Every structure is written in structure tokens, then in C-alpha cells.
Coordinates of C-alpha atoms and ligand atoms in Angstrom, one line a residue:
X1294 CA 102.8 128.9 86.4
X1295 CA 104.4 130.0 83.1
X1296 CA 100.0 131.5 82.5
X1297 CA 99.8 133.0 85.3
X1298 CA 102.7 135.1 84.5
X1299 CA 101.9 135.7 80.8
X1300 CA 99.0 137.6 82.3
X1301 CA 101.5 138.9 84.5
X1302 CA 99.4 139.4 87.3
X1303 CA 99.9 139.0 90.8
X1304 CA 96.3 138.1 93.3
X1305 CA 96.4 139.9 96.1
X1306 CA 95.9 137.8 99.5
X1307 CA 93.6 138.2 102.0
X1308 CA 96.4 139.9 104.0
X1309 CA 96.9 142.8 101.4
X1310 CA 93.0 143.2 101.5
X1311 CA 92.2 143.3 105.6
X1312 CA 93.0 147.1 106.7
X1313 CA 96.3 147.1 108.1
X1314 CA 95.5 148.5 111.5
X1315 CA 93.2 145.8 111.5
X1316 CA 95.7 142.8 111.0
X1317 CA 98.5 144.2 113.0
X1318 CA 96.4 144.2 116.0
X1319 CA 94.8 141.1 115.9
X1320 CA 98.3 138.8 114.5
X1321 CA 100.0 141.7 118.0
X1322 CA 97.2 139.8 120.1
X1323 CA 98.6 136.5 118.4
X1324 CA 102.0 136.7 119.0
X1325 CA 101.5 138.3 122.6
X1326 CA 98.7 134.9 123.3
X1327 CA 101.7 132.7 122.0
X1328 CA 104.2 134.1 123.7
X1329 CA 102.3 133.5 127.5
X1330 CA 101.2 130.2 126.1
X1331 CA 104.9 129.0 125.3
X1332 CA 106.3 130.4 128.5
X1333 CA 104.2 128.5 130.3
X1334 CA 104.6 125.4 128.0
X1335 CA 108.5 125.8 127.7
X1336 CA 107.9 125.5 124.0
X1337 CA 110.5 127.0 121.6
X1338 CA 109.1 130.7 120.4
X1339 CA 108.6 129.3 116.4
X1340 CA 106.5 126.3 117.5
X1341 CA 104.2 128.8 119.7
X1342 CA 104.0 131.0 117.1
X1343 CA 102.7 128.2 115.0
X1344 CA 100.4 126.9 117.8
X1345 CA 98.9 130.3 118.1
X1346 CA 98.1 131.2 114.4
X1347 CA 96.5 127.7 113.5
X1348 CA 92.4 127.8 113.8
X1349 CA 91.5 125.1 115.0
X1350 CA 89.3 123.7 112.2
X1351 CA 91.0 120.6 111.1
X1352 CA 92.1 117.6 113.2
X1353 CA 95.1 118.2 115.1
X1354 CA 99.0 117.4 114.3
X1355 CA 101.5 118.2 116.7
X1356 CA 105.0 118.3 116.0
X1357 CA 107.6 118.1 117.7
X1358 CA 110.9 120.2 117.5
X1359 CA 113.0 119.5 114.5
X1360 CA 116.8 119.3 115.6
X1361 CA 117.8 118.9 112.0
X1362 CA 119.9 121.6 111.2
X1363 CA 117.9 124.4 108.8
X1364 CA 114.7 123.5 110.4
X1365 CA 113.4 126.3 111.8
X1366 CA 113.9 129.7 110.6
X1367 CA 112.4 132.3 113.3
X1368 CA 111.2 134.5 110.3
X1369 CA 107.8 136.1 110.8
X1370 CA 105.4 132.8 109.7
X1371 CA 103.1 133.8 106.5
X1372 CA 99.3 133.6 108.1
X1373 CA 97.3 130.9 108.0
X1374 CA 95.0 132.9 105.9
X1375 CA 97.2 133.5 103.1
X1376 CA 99.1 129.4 103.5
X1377 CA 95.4 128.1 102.8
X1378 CA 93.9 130.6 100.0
X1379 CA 97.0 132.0 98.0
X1380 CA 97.9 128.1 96.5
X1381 CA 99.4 126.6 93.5
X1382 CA 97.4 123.2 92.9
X1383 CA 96.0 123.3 89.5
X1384 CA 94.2 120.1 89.6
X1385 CA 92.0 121.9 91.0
X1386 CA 92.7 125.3 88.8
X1387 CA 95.1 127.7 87.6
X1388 CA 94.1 130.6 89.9
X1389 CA 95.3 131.3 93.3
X1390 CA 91.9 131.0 94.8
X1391 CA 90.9 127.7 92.5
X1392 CA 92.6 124.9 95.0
X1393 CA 90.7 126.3 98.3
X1394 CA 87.5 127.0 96.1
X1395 CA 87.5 123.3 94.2
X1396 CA 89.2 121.4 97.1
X1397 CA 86.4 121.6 99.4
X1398 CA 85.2 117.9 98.9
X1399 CA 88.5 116.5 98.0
X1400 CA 88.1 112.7 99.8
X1401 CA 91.4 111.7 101.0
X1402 CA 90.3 108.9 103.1
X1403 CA 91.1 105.8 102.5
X1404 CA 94.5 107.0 100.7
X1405 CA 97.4 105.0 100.4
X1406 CA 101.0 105.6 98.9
X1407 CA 103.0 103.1 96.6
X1408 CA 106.4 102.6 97.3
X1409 CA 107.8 100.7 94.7
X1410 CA 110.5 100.2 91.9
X1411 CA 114.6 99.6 92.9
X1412 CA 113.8 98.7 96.4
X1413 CA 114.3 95.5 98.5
X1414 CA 111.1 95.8 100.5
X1415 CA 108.2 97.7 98.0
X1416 CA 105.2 98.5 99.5
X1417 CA 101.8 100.0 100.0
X1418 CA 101.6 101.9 102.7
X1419 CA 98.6 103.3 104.0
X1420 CA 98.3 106.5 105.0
X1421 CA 97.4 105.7 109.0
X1422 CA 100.7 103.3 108.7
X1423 CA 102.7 106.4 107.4
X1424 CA 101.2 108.6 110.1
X1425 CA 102.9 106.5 112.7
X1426 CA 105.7 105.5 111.0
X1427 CA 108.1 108.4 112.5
X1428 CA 107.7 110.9 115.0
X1429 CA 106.4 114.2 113.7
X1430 CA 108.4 117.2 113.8
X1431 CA 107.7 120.8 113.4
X1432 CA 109.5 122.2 110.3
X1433 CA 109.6 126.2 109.8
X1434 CA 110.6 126.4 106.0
X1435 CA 110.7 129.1 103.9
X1436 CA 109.2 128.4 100.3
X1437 CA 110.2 130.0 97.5
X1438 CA 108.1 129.5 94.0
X1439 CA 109.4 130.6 90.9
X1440 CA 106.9 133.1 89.9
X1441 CA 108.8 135.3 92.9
X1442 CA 106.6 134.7 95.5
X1443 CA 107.5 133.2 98.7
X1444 CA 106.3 132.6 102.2
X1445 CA 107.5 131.0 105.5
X1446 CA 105.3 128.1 107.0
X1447 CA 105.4 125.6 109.7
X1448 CA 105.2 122.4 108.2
X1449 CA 104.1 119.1 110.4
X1450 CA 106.1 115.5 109.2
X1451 CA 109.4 113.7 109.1
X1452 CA 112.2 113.3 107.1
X1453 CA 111.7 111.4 104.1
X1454 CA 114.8 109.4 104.8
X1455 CA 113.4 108.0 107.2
X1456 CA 110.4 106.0 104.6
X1457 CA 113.4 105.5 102.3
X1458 CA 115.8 103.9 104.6
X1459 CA 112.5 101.1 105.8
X1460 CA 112.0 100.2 101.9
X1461 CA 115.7 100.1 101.1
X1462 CA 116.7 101.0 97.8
X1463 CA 119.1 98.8 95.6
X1464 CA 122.3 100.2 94.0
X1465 CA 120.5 100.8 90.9
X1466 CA 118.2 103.8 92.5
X1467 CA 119.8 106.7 91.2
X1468 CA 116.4 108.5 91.6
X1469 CA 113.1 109.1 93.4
X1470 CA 110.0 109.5 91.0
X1471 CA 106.9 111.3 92.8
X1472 CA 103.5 110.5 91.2
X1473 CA 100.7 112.5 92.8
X1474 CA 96.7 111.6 92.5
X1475 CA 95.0 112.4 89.1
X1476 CA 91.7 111.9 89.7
X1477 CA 89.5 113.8 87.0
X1478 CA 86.0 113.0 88.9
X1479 CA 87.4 115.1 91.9
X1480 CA 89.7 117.0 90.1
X1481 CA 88.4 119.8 87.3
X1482 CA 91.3 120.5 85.8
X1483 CA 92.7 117.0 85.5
X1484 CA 92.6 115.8 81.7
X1485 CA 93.0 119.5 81.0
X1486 CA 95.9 120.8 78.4
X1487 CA 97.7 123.1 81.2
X1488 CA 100.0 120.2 82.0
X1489 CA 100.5 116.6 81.4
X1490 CA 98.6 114.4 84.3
X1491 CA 99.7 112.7 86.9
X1492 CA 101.8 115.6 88.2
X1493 CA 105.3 114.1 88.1
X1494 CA 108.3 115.5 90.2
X1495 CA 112.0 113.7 90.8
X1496 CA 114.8 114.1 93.0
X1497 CA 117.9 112.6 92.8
X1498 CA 118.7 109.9 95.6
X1499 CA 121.1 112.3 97.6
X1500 CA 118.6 115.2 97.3
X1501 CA 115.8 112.7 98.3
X1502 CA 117.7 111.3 101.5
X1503 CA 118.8 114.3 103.2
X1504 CA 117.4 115.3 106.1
X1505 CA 115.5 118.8 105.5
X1506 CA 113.9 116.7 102.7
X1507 CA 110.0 116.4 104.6
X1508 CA 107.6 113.8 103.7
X1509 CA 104.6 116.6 105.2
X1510 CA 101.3 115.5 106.4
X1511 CA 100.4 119.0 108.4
X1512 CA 100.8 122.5 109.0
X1513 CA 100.5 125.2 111.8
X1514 CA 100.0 121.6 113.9
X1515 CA 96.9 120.8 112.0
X1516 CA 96.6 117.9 109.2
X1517 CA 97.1 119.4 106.1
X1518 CA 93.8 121.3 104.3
X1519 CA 93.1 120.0 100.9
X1520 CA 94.3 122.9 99.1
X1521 CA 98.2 122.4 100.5
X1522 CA 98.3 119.1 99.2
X1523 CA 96.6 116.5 101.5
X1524 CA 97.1 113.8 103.0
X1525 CA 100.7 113.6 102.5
X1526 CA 102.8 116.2 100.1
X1527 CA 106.8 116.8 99.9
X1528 CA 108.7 120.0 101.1
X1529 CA 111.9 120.5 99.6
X1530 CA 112.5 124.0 101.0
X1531 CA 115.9 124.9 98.8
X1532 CA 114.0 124.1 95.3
X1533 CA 111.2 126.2 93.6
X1534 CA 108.1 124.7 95.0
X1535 CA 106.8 123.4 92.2
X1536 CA 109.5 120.4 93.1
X1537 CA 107.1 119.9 96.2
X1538 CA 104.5 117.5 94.6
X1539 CA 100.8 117.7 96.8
X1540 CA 98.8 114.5 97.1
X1541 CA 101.5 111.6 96.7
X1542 CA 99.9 108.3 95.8
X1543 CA 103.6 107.2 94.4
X1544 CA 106.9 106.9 95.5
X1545 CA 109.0 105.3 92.8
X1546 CA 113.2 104.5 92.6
X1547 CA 114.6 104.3 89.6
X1548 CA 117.6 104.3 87.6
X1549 CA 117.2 106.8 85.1
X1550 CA 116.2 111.0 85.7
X1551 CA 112.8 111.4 85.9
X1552 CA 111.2 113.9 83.7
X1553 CA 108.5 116.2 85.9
X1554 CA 105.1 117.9 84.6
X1555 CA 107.2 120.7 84.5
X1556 CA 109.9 120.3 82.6
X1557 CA 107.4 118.4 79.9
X1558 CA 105.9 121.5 79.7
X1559 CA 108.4 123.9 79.0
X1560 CA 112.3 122.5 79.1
X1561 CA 113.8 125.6 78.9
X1562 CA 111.7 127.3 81.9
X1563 CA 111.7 124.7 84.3
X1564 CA 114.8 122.4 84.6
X1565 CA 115.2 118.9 86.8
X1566 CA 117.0 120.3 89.5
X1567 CA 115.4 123.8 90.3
X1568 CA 117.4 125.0 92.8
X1569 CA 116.4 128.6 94.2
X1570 CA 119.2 130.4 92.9
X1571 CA 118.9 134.3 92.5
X1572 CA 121.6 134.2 89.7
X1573 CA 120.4 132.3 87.5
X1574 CA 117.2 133.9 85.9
X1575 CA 113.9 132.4 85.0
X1576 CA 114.1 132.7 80.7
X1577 CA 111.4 135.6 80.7
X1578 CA 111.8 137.3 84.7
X1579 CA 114.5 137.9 87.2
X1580 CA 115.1 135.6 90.6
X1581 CA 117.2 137.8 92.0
X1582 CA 114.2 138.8 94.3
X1583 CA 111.3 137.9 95.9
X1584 CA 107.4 139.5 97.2
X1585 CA 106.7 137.8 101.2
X1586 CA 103.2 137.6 101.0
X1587 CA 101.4 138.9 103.4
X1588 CA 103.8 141.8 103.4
X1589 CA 101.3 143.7 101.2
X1590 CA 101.7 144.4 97.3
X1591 CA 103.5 148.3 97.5
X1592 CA 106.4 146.5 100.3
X1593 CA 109.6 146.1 99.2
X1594 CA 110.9 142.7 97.3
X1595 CA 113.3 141.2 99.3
X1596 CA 116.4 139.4 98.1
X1597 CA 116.7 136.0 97.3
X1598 CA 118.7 133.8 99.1
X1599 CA 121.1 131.0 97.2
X1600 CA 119.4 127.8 97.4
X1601 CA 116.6 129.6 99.5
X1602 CA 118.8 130.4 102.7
X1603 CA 119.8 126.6 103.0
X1604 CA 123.4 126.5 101.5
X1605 CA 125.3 125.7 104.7
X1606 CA 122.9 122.7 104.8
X1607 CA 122.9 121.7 101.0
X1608 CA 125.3 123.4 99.2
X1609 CA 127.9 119.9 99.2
X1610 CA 125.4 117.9 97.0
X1611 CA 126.1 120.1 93.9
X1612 CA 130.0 121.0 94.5
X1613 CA 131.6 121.1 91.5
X1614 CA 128.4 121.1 89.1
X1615 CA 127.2 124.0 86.8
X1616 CA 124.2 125.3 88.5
X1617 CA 123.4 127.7 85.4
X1618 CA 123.5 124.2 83.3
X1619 CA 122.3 122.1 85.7
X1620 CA 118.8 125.0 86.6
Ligands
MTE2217 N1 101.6 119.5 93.4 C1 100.6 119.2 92.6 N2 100.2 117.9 92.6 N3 100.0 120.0 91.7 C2 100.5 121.3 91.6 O1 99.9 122.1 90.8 N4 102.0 123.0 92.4 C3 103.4 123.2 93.0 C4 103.6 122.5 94.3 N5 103.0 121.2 94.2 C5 101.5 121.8 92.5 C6 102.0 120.8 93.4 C7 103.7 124.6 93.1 S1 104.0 125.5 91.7 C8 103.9 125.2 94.3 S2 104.6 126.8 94.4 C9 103.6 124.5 95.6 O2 103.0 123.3 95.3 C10 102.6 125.4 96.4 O3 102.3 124.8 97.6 P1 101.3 125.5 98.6 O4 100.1 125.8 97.8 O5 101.1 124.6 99.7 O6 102.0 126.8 99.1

């Protein structure tokens, strides 16, 4: 992340490439499709909006409506398009094209995911037993990195309370440590300096259990594509998303903080909690606002929300704590 932006450049997406005219009209054709489709269905607008977008290429995985509170943002969804080619993922490479380019033959079958450390019941589940392991729900999220990008997508999966309540933690889990696949015979970048490998992210146990917290296995009601982090991911959609680790083979409790790729790479840039929090700037760039992609490069930033438009929902967990010591 912290390259990228000493080249301070920005990739365009294949949205600020295709003529205008061009877009509008066909995501017009979309929306109006969707709209007859969820009348007919009695689905909520966002899921049909989903439904509508998604191409059809990868096996399917509906979700349900989320009634957790936060859920589902009726924001204009970021295209498919631009979800699966504008990524961060640098296993697989450091530019935004790499992940979709060098994730082509990514084998995520068989896959499982350890859950292990201060539990009662550790375990390795596999991924087919996590698939059924709670009903799936359709989460609209915005995501927010912290180069000052963002985009809104609907994620497919279920809280990940619901995987940490079945293993139940001891009194001495303080936090959750996420490991993610490093794999350097399918993974070019793996072994490189960029970061330290495995990608490592942590959450504390509060942050972990609440309910907007998603334990993601799809997206626009298809599995995942390789590039977004598949088979199974995390979306914490009030932290930068670098805090939402792709490809978990790990899920570890323990008692002491957990220090992420991240942080090991630059302390000072990227702290353990990483709220989104437009007041408190990134050491070498502002996060007061943010570019929606897809909006095109020349469109206006918009302004970033506190804790990415989720305070009413998380705000509690950090009452009383200095966010601008605590970044
Ligand atoms: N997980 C792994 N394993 N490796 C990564 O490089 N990048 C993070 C996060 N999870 C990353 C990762 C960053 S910086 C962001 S912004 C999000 O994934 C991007 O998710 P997306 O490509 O699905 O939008």
C-alpha cells in the first residue's frame, strides 16, 4: 500500500475507461432488469441490484437478507467489473490488476481453516463444513482502504460470531489472530520483501464478535473469485481494508495483541486498530476524503465517514479510548 502511494498513482478502473454513455446505459438496463426481477420476486431493491450486476460465471451463492443492523447500505453498488480487477492482494502482486491477472489458477479446493488456540472445542474445519455452518446473508458494505479509495459491495456470508460462539473461547482470549495462505508455488509474490508472509491481521475479541463482523465466502451471490480473497476472507466494513485478511487458513485466540503484516511493516503508518476515521490522518496523506470508484477519476472525492458510516453500530466498543493513540 505504502508503494503504491510513493508512486502516487492511482489505476484507473475499467469503469473510468468504458465511454460514459456507454456504461450508463447498459448498468440503466441493469437497474431497470433488477427492478422487474425484484418486483416480481418480492426481494428487497439492494439484493436485486446485487442479483442483477453479478455475471454469472462462478458457482452460485445466494444470500439471504441481513437483519443485522448496518447491513445494507442502499448506496449505488461499485460494478462487478471494478470489485473483481481494481484489488489489493499482493500475494499475487502489488498492482491493482496483479490479483485478477496471477489468480487465475489459484486452487482453493480442498481448503480448510484452523480454529485453534484459547478455545474449548479447536478445530479444523473444512471449507464445505463452514459453508453450511450458518445461513448466508447478503451484506451491502461499504469498504474503505486507506490509500482513499473506497467502494460499496454486496458481500455473501455470516457473522463470524456465529464460528466463534461453536469453538468457544476461554477467558484468556483477549484476541483473534487471522493467518491467511502463503503458498509461494501459487503465489509470486510470496517470499518477496514487500511484506512479511503469512499475511497476519487481529481483532480484538469484542471487535471480532460483533455482528457486522462477516466471515465472507461470496459476492454479488456468486462464490467469491480468486482475486477477492477465496474461499473464505473477513469484512470488517468500519476498518481500513487491509484489516480484512483474503484466503484464511487460520483462526487463532489468544491472549496477547497480535501484531499484523501491516503494522510489521511500517508501525507508524498502519496501527492495530485502523479504524476509518477522517480525523485522524494517514502520516504522509489526508483521510478526511475518499475517490468511489467507478465514479471516474475527474468526480468529486467524497467525505469520509467516522468509522466508515458505522458509528451508531460500533461506536460503544472504543468509548472512552483515544482513537488518534489507539489509529
Ligand atoms: N489479504 C491478504 N491476504 N493479502 C492482501 O494483500 N490486502 C488487503 C485486504 N486483504 C490483502 C488482504 C487490502 S489493503 C484491502 S484494501 C482489501 O483486502 C481489498 O479487498 P478487495 O480486493 O476484495 O477489494
Amino acid at each position: 500500500m505504502h508503494l503504491l502511494h510513493d508512486r502516487g498513482f492511482q489505476h484507473p478502473t475499467p469503469s473510468d475507461i468504458t465511454p460514459r454513455a456507454l456504461y450508463e446505459d447498459r448498468r440503466r438496463w441493469l437497474q431497470f432488469a433488477a427492478a422487474g426481477a425484484a418486483l416480481a420476486a418480492g426481494l428487497p431493491a439492494a439484493q436485486a441490484q446485487a442479483q442483477a450486476a453479478g455475471p454469472g460465471k462462478l458457482a452460485k451463492l445466494p444470500g439471504a437478507r441481513s437483519a443485522v443492523a448496518g447491513a445494507a447500505t442502499m448506496e449505488k453498488l461499485t460494478s462487478y467489473d471494478d470489485v473483481t480487477s481494481y484489488n489489493n492482494f499482493y500475494e499475487f502482486g502489488t498492482d491493482k490488476a496483479d490479483p485478477a491477472r496471477n489468480a487465475t489458477k489459484f486452487k482453493t479446493t480442498p481448503w480448510a481453516v484452523a480454529v485453534e488456540g484459547e478455545v474449548r472445542k479447536p478445530k479444523v474445519y473444512d471449507l464445505a463444513e463452514l459453508l453450511k455452518l450458518a445461513p448466508m446473508e447478503e451484506r451491502v458494505y461499504r469498504l474503505r482502504c486507506v490509500e482513499g479509495w473506497s467502494m460499496v459491495i454486496p458481500w455473501v456470508g455470516y457473522s463470524l460470531a456465529e464460528l466463534i460462539r461453536r469453538v468457544e473461547p476461554t477467558g484468556n482470549a483477549k484476541f483473534v489472530e487471522f493467518v491467511t495462505l502463503a503458498d509461494p508455488k501459487q503465489m509470486p509474490y510470496v517470499g518477496s520483501r514487500v511484506l512479511s508472509w503469512p499475511y497476519v491481521e487481529g481483532l480484538r475479541m469484542d471487535e471480532a464478535m460483533h455482528p457486522l463482523t462477516l466471515l465472507t465466502f461470496g459476492l454479488y451471490g456468486e462464490v467469491l473469485p480468486n482475486q477477492n480473497g477465496a474461499p473464505v476472507r473477513l469484512t470488517v466494513p468500519w476498518k481500513y481494508g487491509f484489516k480484512s485478511a483474503k484466503s484464511l487458513v487460520k483462526i487463532r485466540f489468544v491472549e496477547q495483541q497480535p501484531v499484523s503484516s501491516w503494522t510489521k511493516a511500517a508501525q507508524q503508518e498502519y496501527g492495530f486498530y485502523s479504524n476509518v476515521n477522517p480525523k485522524v490522518d494517514h502520516p504522509r496523506w489526508s483521510q478526511a476524503t475518499e475517490r468511489r470508484i467507478g465514479e471516474g477519476l475527474f468526480a468529486k472525492k467524497r467525505p469520509t465517514l467516522m468509522f466508515n458510516g458505522y458509528e451508531a453500530q460500533v461506536g460503544q466498543l472504543y468509548a472512552g479510548m483515544d482513537l488518534a493513540k489507539h489509529y
